[in-house]
Short mmCIF file of C-alpha atoms and ligand atoms in Angstrom, two decimals:
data_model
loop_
_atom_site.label_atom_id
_atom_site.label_comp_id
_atom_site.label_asym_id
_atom_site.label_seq_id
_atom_site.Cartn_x
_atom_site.Cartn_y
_atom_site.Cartn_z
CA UNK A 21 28.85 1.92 -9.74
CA UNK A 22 26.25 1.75 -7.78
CA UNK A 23 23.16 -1.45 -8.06
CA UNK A 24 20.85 1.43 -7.31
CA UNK A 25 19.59 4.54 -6.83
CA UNK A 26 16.38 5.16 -5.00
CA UNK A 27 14.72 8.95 -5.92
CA UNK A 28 13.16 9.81 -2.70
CA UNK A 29 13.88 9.24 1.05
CA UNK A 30 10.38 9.21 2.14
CA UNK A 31 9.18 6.23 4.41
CA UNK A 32 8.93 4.31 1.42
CA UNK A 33 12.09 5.04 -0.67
CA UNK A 34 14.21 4.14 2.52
CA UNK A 35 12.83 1.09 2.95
CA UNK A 36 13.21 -0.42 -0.56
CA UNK A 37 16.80 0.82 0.11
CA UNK A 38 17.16 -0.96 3.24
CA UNK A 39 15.93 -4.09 1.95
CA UNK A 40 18.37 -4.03 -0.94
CA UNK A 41 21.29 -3.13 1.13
CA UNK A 42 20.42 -5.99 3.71
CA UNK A 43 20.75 -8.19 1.05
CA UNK A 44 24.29 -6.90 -0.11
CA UNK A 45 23.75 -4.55 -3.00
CA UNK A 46 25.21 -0.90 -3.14
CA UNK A 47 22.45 1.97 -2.76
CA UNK A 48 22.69 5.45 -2.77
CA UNK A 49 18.93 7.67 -1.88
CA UNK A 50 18.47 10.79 -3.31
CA UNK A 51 16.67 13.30 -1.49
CA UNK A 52 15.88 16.98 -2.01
CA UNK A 53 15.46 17.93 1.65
CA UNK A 54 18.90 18.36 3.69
CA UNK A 55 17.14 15.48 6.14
CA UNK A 56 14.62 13.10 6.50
CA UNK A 57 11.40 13.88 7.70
CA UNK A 58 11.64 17.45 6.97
CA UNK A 59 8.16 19.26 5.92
CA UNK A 60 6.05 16.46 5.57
CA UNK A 61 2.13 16.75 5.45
CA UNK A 62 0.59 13.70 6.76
CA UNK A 63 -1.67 12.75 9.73
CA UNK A 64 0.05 9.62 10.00
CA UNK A 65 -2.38 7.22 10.75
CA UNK A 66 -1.41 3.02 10.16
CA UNK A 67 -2.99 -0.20 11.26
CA UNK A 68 -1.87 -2.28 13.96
CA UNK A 69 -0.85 -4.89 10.98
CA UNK A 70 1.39 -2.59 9.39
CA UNK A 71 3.36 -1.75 12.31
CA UNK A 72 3.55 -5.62 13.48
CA UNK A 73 4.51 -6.52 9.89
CA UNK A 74 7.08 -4.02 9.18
CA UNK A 75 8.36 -3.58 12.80
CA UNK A 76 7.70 -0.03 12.86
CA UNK A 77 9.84 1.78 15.76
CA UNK A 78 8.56 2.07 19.15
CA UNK A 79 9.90 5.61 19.35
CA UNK A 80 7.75 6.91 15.99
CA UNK A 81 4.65 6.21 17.91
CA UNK A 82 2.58 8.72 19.33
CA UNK A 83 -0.23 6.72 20.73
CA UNK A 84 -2.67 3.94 19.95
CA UNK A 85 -6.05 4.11 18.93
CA UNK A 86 -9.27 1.44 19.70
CA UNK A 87 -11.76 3.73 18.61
CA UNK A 88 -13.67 6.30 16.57
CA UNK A 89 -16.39 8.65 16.43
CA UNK A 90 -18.13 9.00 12.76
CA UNK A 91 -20.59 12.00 12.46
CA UNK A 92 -22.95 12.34 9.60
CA UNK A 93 -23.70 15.72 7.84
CA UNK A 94 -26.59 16.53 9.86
CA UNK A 95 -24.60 15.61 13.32
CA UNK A 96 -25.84 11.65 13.77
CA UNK A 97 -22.37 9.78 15.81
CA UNK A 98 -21.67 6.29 15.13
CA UNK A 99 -19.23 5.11 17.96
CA UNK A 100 -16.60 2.48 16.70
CA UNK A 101 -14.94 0.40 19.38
CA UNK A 102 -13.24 -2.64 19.72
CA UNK A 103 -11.30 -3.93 22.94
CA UNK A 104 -7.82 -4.69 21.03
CA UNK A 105 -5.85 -1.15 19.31
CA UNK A 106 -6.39 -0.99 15.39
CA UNK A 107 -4.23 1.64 14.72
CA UNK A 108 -1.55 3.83 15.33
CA UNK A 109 -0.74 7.68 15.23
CA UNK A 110 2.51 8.27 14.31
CA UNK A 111 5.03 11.01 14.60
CA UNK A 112 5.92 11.16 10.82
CA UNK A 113 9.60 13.38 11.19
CA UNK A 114 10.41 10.83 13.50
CA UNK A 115 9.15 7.37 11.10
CA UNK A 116 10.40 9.16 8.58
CA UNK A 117 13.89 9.40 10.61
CA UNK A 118 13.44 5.71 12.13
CA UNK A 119 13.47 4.56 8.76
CA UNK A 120 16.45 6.35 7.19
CA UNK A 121 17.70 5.53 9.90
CA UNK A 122 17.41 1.83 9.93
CA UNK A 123 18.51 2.02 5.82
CA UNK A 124 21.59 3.36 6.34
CA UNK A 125 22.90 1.29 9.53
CA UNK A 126 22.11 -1.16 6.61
CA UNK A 127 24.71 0.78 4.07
CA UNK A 128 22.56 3.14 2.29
CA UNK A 129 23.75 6.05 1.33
CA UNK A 130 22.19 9.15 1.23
CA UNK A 131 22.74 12.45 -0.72
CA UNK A 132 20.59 14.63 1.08
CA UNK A 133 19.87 18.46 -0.30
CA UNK A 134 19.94 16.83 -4.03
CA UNK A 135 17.17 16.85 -6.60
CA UNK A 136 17.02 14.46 -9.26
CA UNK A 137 16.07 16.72 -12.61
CA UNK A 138 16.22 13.68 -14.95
CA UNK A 139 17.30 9.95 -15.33
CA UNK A 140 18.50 8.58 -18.95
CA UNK A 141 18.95 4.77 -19.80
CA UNK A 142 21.63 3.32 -21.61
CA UNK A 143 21.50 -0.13 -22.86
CA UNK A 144 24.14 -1.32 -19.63
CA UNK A 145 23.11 1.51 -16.98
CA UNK A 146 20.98 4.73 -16.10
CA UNK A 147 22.51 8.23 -15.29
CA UNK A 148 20.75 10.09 -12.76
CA UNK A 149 21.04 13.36 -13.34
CA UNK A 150 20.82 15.64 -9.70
CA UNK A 151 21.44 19.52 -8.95
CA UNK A 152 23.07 20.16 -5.93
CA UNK A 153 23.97 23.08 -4.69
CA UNK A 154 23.31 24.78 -8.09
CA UNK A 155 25.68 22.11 -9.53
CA UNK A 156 24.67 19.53 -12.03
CA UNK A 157 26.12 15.74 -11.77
CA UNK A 158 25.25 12.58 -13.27
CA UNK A 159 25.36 9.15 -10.97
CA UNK A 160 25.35 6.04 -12.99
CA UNK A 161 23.66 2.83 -11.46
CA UNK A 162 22.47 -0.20 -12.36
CA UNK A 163 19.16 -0.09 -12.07
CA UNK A 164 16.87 3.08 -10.64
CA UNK A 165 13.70 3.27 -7.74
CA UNK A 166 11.49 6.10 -8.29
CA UNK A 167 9.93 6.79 -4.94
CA UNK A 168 9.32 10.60 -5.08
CA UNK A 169 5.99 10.74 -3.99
CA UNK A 170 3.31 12.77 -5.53
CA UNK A 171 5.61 14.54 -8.12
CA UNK A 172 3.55 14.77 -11.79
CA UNK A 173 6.75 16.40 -13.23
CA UNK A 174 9.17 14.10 -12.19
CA UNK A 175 6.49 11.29 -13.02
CA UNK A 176 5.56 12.57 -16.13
CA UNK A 177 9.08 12.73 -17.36
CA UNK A 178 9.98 9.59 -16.33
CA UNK A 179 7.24 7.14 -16.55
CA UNK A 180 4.99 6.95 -19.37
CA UNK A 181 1.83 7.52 -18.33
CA UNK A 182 0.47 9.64 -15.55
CA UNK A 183 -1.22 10.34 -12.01
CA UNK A 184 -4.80 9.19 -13.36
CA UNK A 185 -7.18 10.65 -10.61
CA UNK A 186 -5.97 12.73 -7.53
CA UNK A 187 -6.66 14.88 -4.78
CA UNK A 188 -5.35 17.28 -2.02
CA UNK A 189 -5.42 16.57 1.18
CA UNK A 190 -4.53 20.27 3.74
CA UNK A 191 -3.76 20.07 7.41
CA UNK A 192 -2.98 21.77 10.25
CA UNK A 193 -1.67 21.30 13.80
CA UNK A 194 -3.77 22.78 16.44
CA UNK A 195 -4.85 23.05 19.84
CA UNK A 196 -7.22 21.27 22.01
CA UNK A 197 -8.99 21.09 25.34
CA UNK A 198 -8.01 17.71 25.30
CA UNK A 199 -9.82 15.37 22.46
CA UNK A 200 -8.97 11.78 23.06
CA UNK A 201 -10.28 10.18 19.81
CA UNK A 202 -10.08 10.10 16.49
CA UNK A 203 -13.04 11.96 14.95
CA UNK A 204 -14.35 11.76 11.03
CA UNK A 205 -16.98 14.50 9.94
CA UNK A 206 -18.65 14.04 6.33
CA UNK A 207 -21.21 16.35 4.33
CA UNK A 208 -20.28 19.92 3.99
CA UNK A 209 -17.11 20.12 6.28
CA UNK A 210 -15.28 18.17 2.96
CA UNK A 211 -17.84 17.31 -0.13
CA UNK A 212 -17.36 14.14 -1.59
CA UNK A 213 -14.24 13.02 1.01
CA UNK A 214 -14.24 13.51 4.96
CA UNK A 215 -12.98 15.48 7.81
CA UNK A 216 -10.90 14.63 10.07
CA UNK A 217 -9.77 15.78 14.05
CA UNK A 218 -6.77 13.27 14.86
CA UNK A 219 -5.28 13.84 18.59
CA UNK A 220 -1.59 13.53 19.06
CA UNK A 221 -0.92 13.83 22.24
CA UNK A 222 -3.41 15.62 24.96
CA UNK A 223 -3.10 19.00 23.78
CA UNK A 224 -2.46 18.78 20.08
CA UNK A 225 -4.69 17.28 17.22
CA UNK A 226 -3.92 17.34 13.66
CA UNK A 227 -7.12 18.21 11.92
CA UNK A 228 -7.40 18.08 7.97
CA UNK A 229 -9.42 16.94 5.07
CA UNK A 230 -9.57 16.05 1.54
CA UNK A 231 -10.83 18.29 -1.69
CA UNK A 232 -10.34 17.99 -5.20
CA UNK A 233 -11.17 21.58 -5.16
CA UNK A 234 -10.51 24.15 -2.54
CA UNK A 235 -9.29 22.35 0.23
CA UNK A 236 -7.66 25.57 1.44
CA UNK A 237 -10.49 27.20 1.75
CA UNK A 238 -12.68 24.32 2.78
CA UNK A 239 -10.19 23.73 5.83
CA UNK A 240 -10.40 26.99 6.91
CA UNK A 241 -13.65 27.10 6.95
CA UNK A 242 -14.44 24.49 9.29
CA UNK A 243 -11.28 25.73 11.41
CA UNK A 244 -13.33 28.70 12.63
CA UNK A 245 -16.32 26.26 13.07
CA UNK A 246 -14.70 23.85 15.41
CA UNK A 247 -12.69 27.07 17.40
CA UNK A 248 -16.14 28.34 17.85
CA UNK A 249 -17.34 25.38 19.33
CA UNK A 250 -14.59 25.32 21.61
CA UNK A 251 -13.12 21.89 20.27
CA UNK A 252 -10.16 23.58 19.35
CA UNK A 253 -7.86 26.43 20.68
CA UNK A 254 -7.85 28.83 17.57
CA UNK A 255 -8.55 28.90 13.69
CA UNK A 256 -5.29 30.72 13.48
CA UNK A 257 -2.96 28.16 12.26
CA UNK A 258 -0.52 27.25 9.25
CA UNK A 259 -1.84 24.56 7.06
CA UNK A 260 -0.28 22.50 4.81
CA UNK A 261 -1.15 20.78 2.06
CA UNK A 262 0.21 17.70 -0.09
CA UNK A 263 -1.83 15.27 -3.35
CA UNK A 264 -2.73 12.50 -2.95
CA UNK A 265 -3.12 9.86 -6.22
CA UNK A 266 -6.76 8.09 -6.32
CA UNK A 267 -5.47 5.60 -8.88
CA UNK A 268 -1.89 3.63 -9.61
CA UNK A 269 -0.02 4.30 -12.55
CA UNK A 270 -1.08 2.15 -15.15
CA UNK A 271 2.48 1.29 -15.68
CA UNK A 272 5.04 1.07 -12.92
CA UNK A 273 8.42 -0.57 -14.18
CA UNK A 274 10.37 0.08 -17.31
CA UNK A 275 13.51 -0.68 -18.51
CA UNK A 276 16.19 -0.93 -15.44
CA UNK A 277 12.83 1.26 -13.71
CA UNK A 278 10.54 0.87 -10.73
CA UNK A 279 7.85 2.77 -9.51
CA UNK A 280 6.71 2.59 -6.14
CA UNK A 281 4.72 4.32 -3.60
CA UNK A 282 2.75 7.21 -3.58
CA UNK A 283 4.73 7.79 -6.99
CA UNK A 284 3.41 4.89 -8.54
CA UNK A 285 -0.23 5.28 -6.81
CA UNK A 286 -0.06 2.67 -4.49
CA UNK A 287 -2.71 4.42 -1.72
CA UNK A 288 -5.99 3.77 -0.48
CA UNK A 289 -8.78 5.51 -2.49
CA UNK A 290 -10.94 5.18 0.20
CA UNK A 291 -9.01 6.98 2.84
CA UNK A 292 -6.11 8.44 1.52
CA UNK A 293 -3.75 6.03 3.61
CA UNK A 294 -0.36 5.28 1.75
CA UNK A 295 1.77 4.31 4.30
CA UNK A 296 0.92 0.87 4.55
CA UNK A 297 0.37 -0.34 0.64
CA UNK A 298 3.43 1.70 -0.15
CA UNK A 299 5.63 -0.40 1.79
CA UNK A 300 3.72 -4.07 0.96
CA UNK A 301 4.86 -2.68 -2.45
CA UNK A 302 8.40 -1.98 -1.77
CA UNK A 303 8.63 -5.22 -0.13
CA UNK A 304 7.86 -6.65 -3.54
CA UNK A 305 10.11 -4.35 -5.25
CA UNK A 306 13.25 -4.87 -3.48
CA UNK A 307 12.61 -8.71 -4.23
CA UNK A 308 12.23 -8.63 -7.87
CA UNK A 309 15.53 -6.20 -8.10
CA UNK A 310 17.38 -8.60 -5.49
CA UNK A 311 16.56 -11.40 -8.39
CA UNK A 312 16.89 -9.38 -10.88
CA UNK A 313 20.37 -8.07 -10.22
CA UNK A 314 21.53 -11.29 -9.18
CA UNK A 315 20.79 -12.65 -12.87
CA UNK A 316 21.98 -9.48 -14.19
CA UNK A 317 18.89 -9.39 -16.20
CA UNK A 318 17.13 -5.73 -14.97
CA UNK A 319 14.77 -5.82 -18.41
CA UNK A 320 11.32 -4.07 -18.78
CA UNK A 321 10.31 -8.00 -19.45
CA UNK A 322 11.71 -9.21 -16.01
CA UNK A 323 10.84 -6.41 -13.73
CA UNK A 324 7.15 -7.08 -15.18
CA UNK A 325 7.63 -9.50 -11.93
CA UNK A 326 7.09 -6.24 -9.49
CA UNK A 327 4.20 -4.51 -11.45
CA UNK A 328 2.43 -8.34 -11.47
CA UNK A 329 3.56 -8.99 -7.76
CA UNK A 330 1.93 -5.71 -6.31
CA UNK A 331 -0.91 -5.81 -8.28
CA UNK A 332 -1.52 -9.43 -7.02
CA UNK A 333 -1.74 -8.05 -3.12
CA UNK A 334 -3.24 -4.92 -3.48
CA UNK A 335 -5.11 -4.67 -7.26
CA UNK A 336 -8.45 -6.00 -6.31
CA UNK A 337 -8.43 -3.75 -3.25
CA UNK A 338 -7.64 -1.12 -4.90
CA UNK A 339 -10.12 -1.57 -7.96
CA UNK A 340 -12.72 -1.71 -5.36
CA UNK A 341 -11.71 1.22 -2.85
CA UNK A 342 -11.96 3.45 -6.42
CA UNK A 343 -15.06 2.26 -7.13
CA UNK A 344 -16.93 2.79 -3.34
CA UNK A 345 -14.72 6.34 -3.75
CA UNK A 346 -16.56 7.28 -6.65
CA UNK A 347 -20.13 6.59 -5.50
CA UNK A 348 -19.43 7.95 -2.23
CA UNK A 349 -18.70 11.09 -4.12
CA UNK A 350 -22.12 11.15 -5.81
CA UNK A 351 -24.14 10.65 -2.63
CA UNK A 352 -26.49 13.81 -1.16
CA UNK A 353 -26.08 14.94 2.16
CA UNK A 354 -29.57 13.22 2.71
CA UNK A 355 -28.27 9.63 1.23
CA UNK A 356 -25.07 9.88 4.09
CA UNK A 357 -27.01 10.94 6.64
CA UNK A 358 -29.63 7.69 5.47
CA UNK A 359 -26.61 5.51 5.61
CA UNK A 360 -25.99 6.48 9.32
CA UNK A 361 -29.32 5.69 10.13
CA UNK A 362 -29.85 2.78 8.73
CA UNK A 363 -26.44 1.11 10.01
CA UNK A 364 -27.32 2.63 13.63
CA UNK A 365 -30.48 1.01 13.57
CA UNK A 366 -29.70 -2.35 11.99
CA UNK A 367 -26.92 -3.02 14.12
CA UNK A 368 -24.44 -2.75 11.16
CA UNK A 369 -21.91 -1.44 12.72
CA UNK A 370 -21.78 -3.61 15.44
CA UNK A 371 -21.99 -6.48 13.09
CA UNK A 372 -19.09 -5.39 11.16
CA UNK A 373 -17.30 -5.01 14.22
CA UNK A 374 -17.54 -8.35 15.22
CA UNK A 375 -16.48 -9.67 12.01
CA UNK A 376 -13.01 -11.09 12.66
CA UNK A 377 -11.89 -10.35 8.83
CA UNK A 378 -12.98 -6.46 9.14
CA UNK A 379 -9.83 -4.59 9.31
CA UNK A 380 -8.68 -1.33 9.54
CA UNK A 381 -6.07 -1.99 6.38
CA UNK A 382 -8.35 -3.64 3.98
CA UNK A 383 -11.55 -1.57 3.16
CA UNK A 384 -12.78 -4.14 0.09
CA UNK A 385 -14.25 -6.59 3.12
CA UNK A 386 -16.25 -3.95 4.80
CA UNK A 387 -17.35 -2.51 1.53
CA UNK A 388 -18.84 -5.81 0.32
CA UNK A 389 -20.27 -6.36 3.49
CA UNK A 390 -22.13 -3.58 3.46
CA UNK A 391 -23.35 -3.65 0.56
CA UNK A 392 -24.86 -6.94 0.71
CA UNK A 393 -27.38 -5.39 3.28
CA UNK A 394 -29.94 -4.45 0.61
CA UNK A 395 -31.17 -1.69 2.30
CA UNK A 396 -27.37 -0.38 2.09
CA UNK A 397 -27.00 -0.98 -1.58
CA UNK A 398 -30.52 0.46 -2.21
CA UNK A 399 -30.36 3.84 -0.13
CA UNK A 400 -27.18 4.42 -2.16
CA UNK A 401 -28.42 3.31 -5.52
CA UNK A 402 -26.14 0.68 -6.38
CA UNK A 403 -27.81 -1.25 -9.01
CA UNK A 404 -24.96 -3.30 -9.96
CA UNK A 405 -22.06 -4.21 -7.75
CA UNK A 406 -18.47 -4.58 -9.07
CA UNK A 407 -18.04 -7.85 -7.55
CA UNK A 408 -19.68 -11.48 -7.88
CA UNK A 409 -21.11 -12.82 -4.70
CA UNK A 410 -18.86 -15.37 -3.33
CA UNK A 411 -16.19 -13.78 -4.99
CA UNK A 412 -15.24 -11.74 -2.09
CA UNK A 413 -11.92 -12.68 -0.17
CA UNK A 414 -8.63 -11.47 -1.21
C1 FAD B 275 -2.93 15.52 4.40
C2 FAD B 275 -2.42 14.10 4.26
C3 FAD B 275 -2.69 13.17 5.25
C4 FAD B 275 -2.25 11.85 5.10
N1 FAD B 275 -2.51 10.97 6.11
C5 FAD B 275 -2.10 9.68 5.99
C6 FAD B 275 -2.35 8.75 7.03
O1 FAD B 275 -2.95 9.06 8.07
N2 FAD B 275 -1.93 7.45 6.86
C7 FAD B 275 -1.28 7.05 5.72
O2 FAD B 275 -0.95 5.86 5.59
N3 FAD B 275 -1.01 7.94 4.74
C8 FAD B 275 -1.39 9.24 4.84
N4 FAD B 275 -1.09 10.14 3.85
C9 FAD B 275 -0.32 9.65 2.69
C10 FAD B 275 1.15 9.47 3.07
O3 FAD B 275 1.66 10.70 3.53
C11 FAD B 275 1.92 8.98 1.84
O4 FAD B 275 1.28 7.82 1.35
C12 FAD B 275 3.38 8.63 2.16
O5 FAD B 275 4.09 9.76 2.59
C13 FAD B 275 4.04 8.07 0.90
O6 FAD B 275 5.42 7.88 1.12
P1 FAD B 275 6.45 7.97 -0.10
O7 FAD B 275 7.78 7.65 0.46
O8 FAD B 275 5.92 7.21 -1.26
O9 FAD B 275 6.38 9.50 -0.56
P2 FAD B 275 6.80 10.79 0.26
O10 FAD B 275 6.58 10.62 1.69
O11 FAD B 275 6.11 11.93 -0.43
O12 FAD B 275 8.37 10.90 0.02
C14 FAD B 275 8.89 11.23 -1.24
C15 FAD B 275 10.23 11.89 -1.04
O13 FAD B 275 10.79 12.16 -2.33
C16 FAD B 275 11.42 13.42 -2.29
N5 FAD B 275 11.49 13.94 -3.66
C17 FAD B 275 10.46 14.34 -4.46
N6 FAD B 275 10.93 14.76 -5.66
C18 FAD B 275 12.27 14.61 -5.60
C19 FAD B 275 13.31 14.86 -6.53
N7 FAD B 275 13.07 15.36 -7.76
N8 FAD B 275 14.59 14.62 -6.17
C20 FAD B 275 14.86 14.12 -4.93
N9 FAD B 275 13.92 13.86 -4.01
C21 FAD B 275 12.64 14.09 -4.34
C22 FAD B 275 10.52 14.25 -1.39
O14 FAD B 275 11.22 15.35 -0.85
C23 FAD B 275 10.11 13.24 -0.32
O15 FAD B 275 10.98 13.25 0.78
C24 FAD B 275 -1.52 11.46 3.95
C25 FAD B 275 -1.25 12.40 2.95
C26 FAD B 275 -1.70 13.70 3.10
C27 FAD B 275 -1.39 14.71 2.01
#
């Protein structure tokens, strides 16, 4: 039998898997696509930290980024630099592949072109329950990992409790002249999220955005507006689209279950980003089922370990990030463009990017910061701040 079964072989379901298998337990990933990195929607962006902490491969990188270009409704840039790269654009097929990859020279196995319709728990095992092929089979294991992504179904069937707050991100890969930095756009191009024109390589940006409603049509929209301008080649382009969960699930392990990444939530409500908390959170996974397997003990009681461990590195960020999401989504045109303004003008932005504990993984600092400008807190109405003063570091 195997320890465990992992539902998903995205970036994050492989790497729980690795990290179990490194340590000497049998796991089998189950993935619906017949191969890794097949069809996924993302523009792939990750810090610097998150590819130095979880030794992302060389090869998966497209380029490195050190700056960014921020333009308000009504067209005001602010110009983000810093010397040192913050980020990096990644090819996601090929992370996606590295780290598949990397589980299975570990012993993972995979069943690729396999969808997992159900999972039942006995009191000694679970029986995952695929179709492949058109055939049903039932796997038992030990103990399963749902990392499925942004599947309400699956989720809904499995876990009790649901995706709380979400929304869909579209995308498509275009054309350029040649852009050679990352570029955000807010007010009308994407109401109450952002814009975004990512190059990948010289000729090629991925440009997308964020909607709860619409994004289709918002995307499009602003396609023909940016071919017009000449910034890209043509509006004529596929685009994709995938959700993204706002919120965690309120509950993430279960008997002999975990929950982790975009599955369980674990994402940036400021940006989107799930790459990075997804695997800080499978890092924590894989070491609560190491112990827990070890002791034989794989209880709802004992795997509250996980659910208490992730919420210890990423809750309070996460709380926050909500929070500054929700106001954001209130603000006027007028109030955003105010915002520029007054952070232009102030020397904000320079301010913040001096400040050594600013970083491009951890949005709670910079949106405490800012808000203890009072002219920041005041142009966007915040009477009352979620936070205590002094209360601010992680
Ligand atoms: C438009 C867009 C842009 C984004 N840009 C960024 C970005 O720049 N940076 C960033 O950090 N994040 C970004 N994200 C988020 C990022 O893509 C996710 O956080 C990340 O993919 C989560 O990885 P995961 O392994 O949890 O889930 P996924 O990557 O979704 O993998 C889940 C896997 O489970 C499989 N699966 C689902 N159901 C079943 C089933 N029933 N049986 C078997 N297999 C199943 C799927 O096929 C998939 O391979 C973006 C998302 C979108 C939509």
């Amino acid at each position: 039998m195997y320890d465990v079964i992992v539902v998903g072989g995205g970036p994050i379901g492989s790497y729980v898997a690795y990290r179990l298998a490194a340590q000497g337990h049998r796991v089998l990933v189950i993935e619906r696509k017949s191969g890794a990195g097949e069809r996924v929607c993302c523009t792939g962006i990750i810090g610097q930290e998150c590819v130095n902490t979880f030794a992302i491969d060389e090869k998966a990188i497209l380029r490195r980024v050190n700056s960014a270009s921020l333009f308000s409704p009504s067209g005001n840039r602010l110009h983000l630099r810093r010397e040192e790269p913050q980020a990096c654009i990644l090819d996601r097929a090929a992370f996606d592949i590295a780290m598949s990859e990397r589980a299975q020279d570990a012993g993972v196995e995979y069943n690729f072109d396999s969808r997992v319709k159900d999972v039942t728990f006995t009191s000694s095992h679970v029986n995952v329950i695929i179709s492949r092929r058109g055939k049903a089979q039932e796997i038992p294991a030990r103990a399963v990992v749902i990392a499925c992504g942004f599947t309400p179904g699956l989720i809904g069937r499995l876990v009790p409790g649901t995706f709380r707050d979400f929304t869909v991100g579209a995308q498509a890969e275009v054309k350029t002249p040649g852009t050679d930095e990352v570029e955000v756009y807010f007010g009308d191009v994407a109401p109450g999220f952002f814009g975004w024109l990512v190059p990948t390589t010289p000729s090629m940006a991925r440009v997308g955005l964020m909607s709860r409603q619409k994004p289709g049509h918002y995307l499009k929209k602003w396609l023909e507006q940016l071919a017009a301008q000449g910034k890209i080649a043509s509006a004529d382009v596929s685009i994709s689209y995938g959700g993204i969960p706002l919120k965690p699930l309120t509950r993430t392990y279960g008997e002999r279950l975990i929950v982790v990444g975009d599955a369980a939530g674990q994402v940036k409500p400021t940006s989107g980003g799930g790459i990075y908390y997804g695997l800080l959170s499978a890092e924590t996974a894989a070491a609560t089922l190491h112990q827990a397997l070890a002791d034989d003990d794989l209880s709802a009681r004992r795997l509250t370990r996980y659910e208490r461990g992730w919420r210890k590195k990423l809750g309070r960020e996460l709380r926050l990030g909500y929070w500054a999401r929700r106001l954001f989504e209130r603000l006027s045109n007028r109030q955003i463009d105010r915002l520029f303004e007054i952070v232009k003008a102030g020397g904000i932005d320079e301010a913040l990017l001096k400040a050594e504990d600013i970083a491009f993984d951890w949005h709670g600092r910079t949106i405490i910061k800012l808000l203890k400008y009072q002219i920041v807190a005041r142009t966007l109405d915040v009477v009352k701040l979620p936070f205590k003063t002094g209360q601010i570091d992680r």
